[in-house]
mmCIF file of C-alpha atoms and ligand atoms in Angstrom:
data_model
loop_
_atom_site.group_PDB
_atom_site.id
_atom_site.type_symbol
_atom_site.label_atom_id
_atom_site.label_comp_id
_atom_site.label_asym_id
_atom_site.label_seq_id
_atom_site.Cartn_x
_atom_site.Cartn_y
_atom_site.Cartn_z
ATOM 1 C CA UNK J 29 0.982 -11.778 -12.693
ATOM 2 C CA UNK J 30 0.967 -9.002 -10.117
ATOM 3 C CA UNK J 31 3.944 -6.728 -9.565
ATOM 4 C CA UNK J 32 4.473 -5.229 -6.109
ATOM 5 C CA UNK J 33 6.677 -2.137 -6.107
ATOM 6 C CA UNK J 34 7.881 -1.370 -2.576
ATOM 7 C CA UNK J 35 9.353 1.878 -1.237
ATOM 8 C CA UNK J 36 12.549 2.423 0.757
ATOM 9 C CA UNK J 37 12.786 -0.424 3.291
ATOM 10 C CA UNK J 38 16.004 0.754 5.018
ATOM 11 C CA UNK J 39 16.431 -2.374 7.093
ATOM 12 C CA UNK J 40 12.834 -2.487 8.363
ATOM 13 C CA UNK J 41 12.376 -6.230 7.914
ATOM 14 C CA UNK J 42 9.338 -6.578 10.214
ATOM 15 C CA UNK J 43 7.476 -3.864 8.296
ATOM 16 C CA UNK J 44 8.482 -5.526 4.990
ATOM 17 C CA UNK J 45 6.978 -8.802 6.205
ATOM 18 C CA UNK J 46 3.813 -6.991 7.327
ATOM 19 C CA UNK J 47 3.492 -5.164 3.999
ATOM 20 C CA UNK J 48 3.892 -8.367 1.981
ATOM 21 C CA UNK J 49 1.067 -9.864 4.085
ATOM 22 C CA UNK J 50 -1.073 -6.759 3.594
ATOM 23 C CA UNK J 51 -0.596 -7.064 -0.181
ATOM 24 C CA UNK J 52 -1.558 -10.735 -0.043
ATOM 25 C CA UNK J 53 1.822 -11.512 -1.585
ATOM 26 C CA UNK J 54 2.367 -15.048 -2.753
ATOM 27 C CA UNK J 55 5.105 -16.822 -4.704
ATOM 28 C CA UNK J 56 4.565 -15.992 -8.374
ATOM 29 C CA UNK J 57 4.011 -12.305 -7.704
ATOM 30 C CA UNK J 58 6.892 -10.140 -8.888
ATOM 31 C CA UNK J 59 8.337 -7.938 -6.125
ATOM 32 C CA UNK J 60 10.466 -4.894 -6.947
ATOM 33 C CA UNK J 61 12.212 -2.889 -4.211
ATOM 34 C CA UNK J 62 12.923 0.684 -5.300
ATOM 35 C CA UNK J 63 16.259 0.932 -3.489
ATOM 36 C CA UNK J 64 17.767 1.794 -0.123
ATOM 37 C CA UNK J 65 17.193 -1.709 1.152
ATOM 38 C CA UNK J 66 19.771 -1.119 3.873
ATOM 39 C CA UNK J 67 21.009 1.370 6.497
ATOM 40 C CA UNK J 68 19.319 3.346 9.293
ATOM 41 C CA UNK J 69 16.852 0.600 10.262
ATOM 42 C CA UNK J 70 17.261 -2.364 12.616
ATOM 43 C CA UNK J 71 17.756 -5.337 10.263
ATOM 44 C CA UNK J 72 19.479 -4.552 6.956
ATOM 45 C CA UNK J 73 20.829 -8.105 6.652
ATOM 46 C CA UNK J 74 17.330 -9.533 7.151
ATOM 47 C CA UNK J 75 15.956 -7.363 4.350
ATOM 48 C CA UNK J 76 18.680 -8.427 1.903
ATOM 49 C CA UNK J 77 18.286 -12.072 2.921
ATOM 50 C CA UNK J 78 14.525 -11.933 2.260
ATOM 51 C CA UNK J 79 15.096 -10.225 -1.089
ATOM 52 C CA UNK J 80 17.580 -12.801 -2.354
ATOM 53 C CA UNK J 81 15.824 -15.855 -0.909
ATOM 54 C CA UNK J 82 12.482 -14.846 -2.446
ATOM 55 C CA UNK J 83 14.028 -13.695 -5.730
ATOM 56 C CA UNK J 84 12.888 -10.102 -5.377
ATOM 57 C CA UNK J 85 14.153 -7.620 -7.931
ATOM 58 C CA UNK J 86 15.551 -4.304 -6.742
ATOM 59 C CA UNK J 87 17.337 -1.200 -7.919
ATOM 60 C CA UNK J 88 20.318 0.333 -6.183
ATOM 61 C CA UNK J 89 19.722 3.304 -3.878
ATOM 62 C CA UNK J 90 22.203 5.914 -2.699
ATOM 63 C CA UNK J 91 22.725 4.103 0.617
ATOM 64 C CA UNK J 92 23.116 0.736 -1.131
ATOM 65 C CA UNK J 93 25.732 2.250 -3.455
ATOM 66 C CA UNK J 94 27.492 3.872 -0.488
ATOM 67 C CA UNK J 95 27.910 0.677 1.524
ATOM 68 C CA UNK J 96 28.938 -1.233 -1.614
ATOM 69 C CA UNK J 97 31.730 1.298 -2.193
ATOM 70 C CA UNK J 98 32.990 0.868 1.383
ATOM 71 C CA UNK J 99 32.667 -2.898 1.211
ATOM 72 C CA UNK J 100 34.719 -2.904 -1.979
ATOM 73 C CA UNK J 101 37.348 -0.633 -0.471
ATOM 74 C CA UNK J 102 36.452 2.237 -2.809
ATOM 75 C CA UNK J 103 35.255 4.812 -0.273
ATOM 76 C CA UNK J 104 36.296 8.404 -0.842
ATOM 77 C CA UNK J 105 39.568 9.172 0.944
ATOM 78 C CA UNK J 106 39.286 10.937 4.283
ATOM 79 C CA UNK J 107 35.560 10.205 4.663
ATOM 80 C CA UNK J 108 34.288 8.697 7.912
ATOM 81 C CA UNK J 109 31.793 5.865 7.918
ATOM 82 C CA UNK J 110 28.569 6.763 9.749
ATOM 83 C CA UNK J 111 27.207 4.305 12.356
ATOM 84 C CA UNK J 112 24.149 3.512 10.210
ATOM 85 C CA UNK J 113 26.493 2.342 7.433
ATOM 86 C CA UNK J 114 28.995 0.642 9.749
ATOM 87 C CA UNK J 115 26.137 -1.528 10.976
ATOM 88 C CA UNK J 116 25.503 -2.701 7.406
ATOM 89 C CA UNK J 117 29.178 -3.506 6.794
ATOM 90 C CA UNK J 118 29.235 -5.468 10.060
ATOM 91 C CA UNK J 119 26.125 -7.580 9.433
ATOM 92 C CA UNK J 120 25.694 -8.493 5.741
ATOM 93 C CA UNK J 121 26.843 -11.982 4.716
ATOM 94 C CA UNK J 122 28.897 -12.801 1.622
ATOM 95 C CA UNK J 123 25.696 -13.923 -0.098
ATOM 96 C CA UNK J 124 24.028 -10.625 0.848
ATOM 97 C CA UNK J 125 26.909 -8.632 -0.681
ATOM 98 C CA UNK J 126 26.797 -10.741 -3.821
ATOM 99 C CA UNK J 127 23.088 -9.933 -4.201
ATOM 100 C CA UNK J 128 23.652 -6.232 -3.535
ATOM 101 C CA UNK J 129 26.388 -6.111 -6.158
ATOM 102 C CA UNK J 130 23.963 -7.370 -8.826
ATOM 103 C CA UNK J 131 21.476 -4.517 -8.346
ATOM 104 C CA UNK J 132 21.079 -2.274 -11.407
ATOM 105 C CA UNK J 133 20.618 1.493 -11.243
ATOM 106 C CA UNK J 134 17.212 1.203 -12.924
ATOM 107 C CA UNK J 135 14.835 -1.501 -14.175
ATOM 108 C CA UNK J 136 12.560 -1.429 -17.223
ATOM 109 C CA UNK J 137 9.307 -3.399 -17.296
ATOM 110 C CA UNK J 138 8.094 -3.288 -20.918
ATOM 111 C CA UNK J 139 4.998 -5.359 -20.045
ATOM 112 C CA UNK J 140 3.885 -2.585 -17.666
ATOM 113 C CA UNK J 141 5.328 0.344 -19.647
ATOM 114 C CA UNK J 142 7.048 1.167 -16.361
ATOM 115 C CA UNK J 143 10.502 1.932 -14.989
ATOM 116 C CA UNK J 144 11.795 1.591 -11.443
ATOM 117 C CA UNK J 145 14.568 3.856 -10.195
ATOM 118 C CA UNK J 146 15.615 4.870 -6.693
ATOM 119 C CA UNK J 147 15.525 8.667 -6.850
ATOM 120 C CA UNK J 148 14.509 9.872 -10.276
ATOM 121 C CA UNK J 149 15.083 10.614 -13.925
ATOM 122 C CA UNK J 150 15.907 13.994 -15.415
ATOM 123 C CA UNK J 151 13.053 14.790 -17.838
ATOM 124 C CA UNK J 152 14.225 15.114 -21.445
ATOM 125 C CA UNK J 153 17.417 13.072 -20.983
ATOM 126 C CA UNK J 154 17.457 9.640 -22.710
ATOM 127 C CA UNK J 155 17.474 6.737 -20.269
ATOM 128 C CA UNK J 156 20.929 5.512 -21.304
ATOM 129 C CA UNK J 157 22.374 9.004 -20.739
ATOM 130 C CA UNK J 158 20.958 9.508 -17.236
ATOM 131 C CA UNK J 159 23.742 9.992 -14.680
ATOM 132 C CA UNK J 160 23.967 7.664 -11.657
ATOM 133 C CA UNK J 161 24.342 10.704 -9.413
ATOM 134 C CA UNK J 162 20.760 11.666 -10.274
ATOM 135 C CA UNK J 163 19.354 8.134 -10.589
ATOM 136 C CA UNK J 164 20.401 7.737 -6.935
ATOM 137 C CA UNK J 165 19.835 11.265 -5.553
ATOM 138 C CA UNK J 166 17.553 13.450 -7.713
ATOM 139 C CA UNK J 167 14.714 15.308 -5.984
ATOM 140 C CA UNK J 168 14.009 18.552 -7.793
ATOM 141 C CA UNK J 169 14.249 20.423 -11.080
ATOM 142 C CA UNK J 170 14.891 24.183 -10.894
ATOM 143 C CA UNK J 171 12.986 26.681 -13.043
ATOM 144 C CA UNK J 172 15.922 26.825 -15.467
ATOM 145 C CA UNK J 173 15.931 23.021 -15.805
ATOM 146 C CA UNK J 174 18.881 22.289 -13.504
ATOM 147 C CA UNK J 175 18.496 18.945 -11.702
ATOM 148 C CA UNK J 176 19.235 18.872 -7.973
ATOM 149 C CA UNK J 177 19.331 16.487 -5.040
ATOM 150 C CA UNK J 178 17.904 19.227 -2.835
ATOM 151 C CA UNK J 179 14.239 19.507 -1.913
ATOM 152 C CA UNK J 180 14.094 23.316 -2.017
ATOM 153 C CA UNK J 181 15.859 23.605 -5.377
ATOM 154 C CA UNK J 182 12.658 23.449 -7.418
ATOM 155 C CA UNK J 183 9.674 21.331 -8.426
ATOM 156 C CA UNK J 184 9.563 17.589 -7.704
ATOM 157 C CA UNK J 185 11.073 15.983 -10.840
ATOM 158 C CA UNK J 186 8.124 13.564 -11.052
ATOM 159 C CA UNK J 187 5.681 16.418 -11.603
ATOM 160 C CA UNK J 188 7.630 17.322 -14.775
ATOM 161 C CA UNK J 189 7.989 13.784 -16.109
ATOM 162 C CA UNK J 190 5.790 13.415 -19.205
ATOM 163 C CA UNK J 191 6.085 9.662 -19.705
ATOM 164 C CA UNK J 192 5.271 7.685 -21.736
ATOM 165 C CA UNK J 193 6.644 5.261 -19.150
ATOM 166 C CA UNK J 194 5.341 5.319 -15.608
ATOM 167 C CA UNK J 195 8.346 5.794 -13.290
ATOM 168 C CA UNK J 196 8.124 4.278 -9.813
ATOM 169 C CA UNK J 197 10.689 5.654 -7.373
ATOM 170 C CA UNK J 198 11.562 6.266 -3.721
ATOM 171 C CA UNK J 199 14.165 8.405 -1.930
ATOM 172 C CA UNK J 200 12.052 11.468 -1.109
ATOM 173 C CA UNK J 201 10.730 10.790 2.404
ATOM 174 C CA UNK J 202 10.317 14.503 3.094
ATOM 175 C CA UNK J 203 7.816 14.892 0.268
ATOM 176 C CA UNK J 204 6.342 11.472 1.100
ATOM 177 C CA UNK J 205 3.926 9.627 -1.173
ATOM 178 C CA UNK J 206 3.820 11.262 -4.627
ATOM 179 C CA UNK J 207 1.144 10.585 -7.212
ATOM 180 C CA UNK J 208 1.914 12.318 -10.517
ATOM 181 C CA UNK J 209 0.387 11.414 -13.917
ATOM 182 C CA UNK J 210 3.526 9.464 -14.971
ATOM 183 C CA UNK J 211 5.503 9.064 -11.738
ATOM 184 C CA UNK J 212 4.759 7.455 -8.381
ATOM 185 C CA UNK J 213 6.930 8.153 -5.319
ATOM 186 C CA UNK J 214 6.789 5.472 -2.650
ATOM 187 C CA UNK J 215 9.065 6.702 0.150
ATOM 188 C CA UNK J 216 6.608 7.283 2.973
ATOM 189 C CA UNK J 217 9.374 7.396 5.617
ATOM 190 C CA UNK J 218 9.061 3.988 7.281
ATOM 191 C CA UNK J 219 12.468 4.168 8.971
ATOM 192 C CA UNK J 220 11.537 7.602 10.375
ATOM 193 C CA UNK J 221 8.365 6.229 11.981
ATOM 194 C CA UNK J 222 6.118 6.743 8.948
ATOM 195 C CA UNK J 223 4.809 3.987 6.715
ATOM 196 C CA UNK J 224 6.119 1.401 4.299
ATOM 197 C CA UNK J 225 4.178 1.622 1.035
ATOM 198 C CA UNK J 226 3.639 -0.632 -1.974
ATOM 199 C CA UNK J 227 2.115 0.178 -5.359
ATOM 200 C CA UNK J 228 0.674 -2.867 -7.066
ATOM 201 C CA UNK J 229 0.177 -3.264 -10.818
ATOM 202 C CA UNK J 230 -1.880 -3.964 -12.822
ATOM 203 C CA UNK J 231 -4.526 -3.197 -10.185
ATOM 204 C CA UNK J 232 -3.065 0.261 -9.517
ATOM 205 C CA UNK J 233 -3.611 0.101 -5.746
ATOM 206 C CA UNK J 234 -1.510 1.390 -2.871
ATOM 207 C CA UNK J 235 -0.987 -0.624 0.288
ATOM 208 C CA UNK J 236 0.839 0.564 3.382
ATOM 209 C CA UNK J 237 1.715 -0.519 6.891
ATOM 210 C CA UNK J 238 2.832 1.708 9.776
ATOM 211 C CA UNK J 239 6.363 1.558 11.152
ATOM 212 C CA UNK J 240 6.611 -0.175 14.528
ATOM 213 C CA UNK J 241 8.536 2.899 15.676
ATOM 214 C CA UNK J 242 10.865 5.647 14.493
ATOM 215 C CA UNK J 243 14.294 4.080 14.074
ATOM 216 C CA UNK J 244 15.940 7.388 13.184
ATOM 217 C CA UNK J 245 15.128 11.107 13.123
ATOM 218 C CA UNK J 246 14.277 12.566 9.710
HETATM 219 MN MN1 MN X 321 17.678 7.275 -0.854
#
């Protein structure tokens, strides 16, 4: 069985369809979306519909968690909803929300010795003790070991991850595709006019398709 790990789709359903074609995807292949299925792009509902109708697995991204909080009436008090999130609240169906609510914050694939997570894992912290804040937002580790969601705060966390599991993640469109010994970053900025990228195991190949256009400024 092949497993297709796919970077941040952000509502880019046409590019998702094109990437699945480029990967020669067929029923029986396992597809894993590394989070941020929705928001910013043109067709969030179409992405969620494809994911649930085809039985794709996915982890929750920061934008997925954000719209789920608003949908559930748990948004932080006094915060305004941005248009790119309003559009998600206005278009997802009940079935789409039910699928979104099932998404875990990480997935473990023992057969591949791999993990999927949206943003990252703090090296040295056991999996069960990782905080959602970092699972959804981590980008960097400072010289003193402090984890951060900021790009400039230090080294990319994936460069410090020593395994043994291979971690496949997204979230970091500014750094783009990342290929570390034990971590692969797949956010190649599709919604910003970049590419949508897949990493396929066991073959270990990358596939990508260009965005039809930039749907948002990075
Ligand atoms: Mn993200």
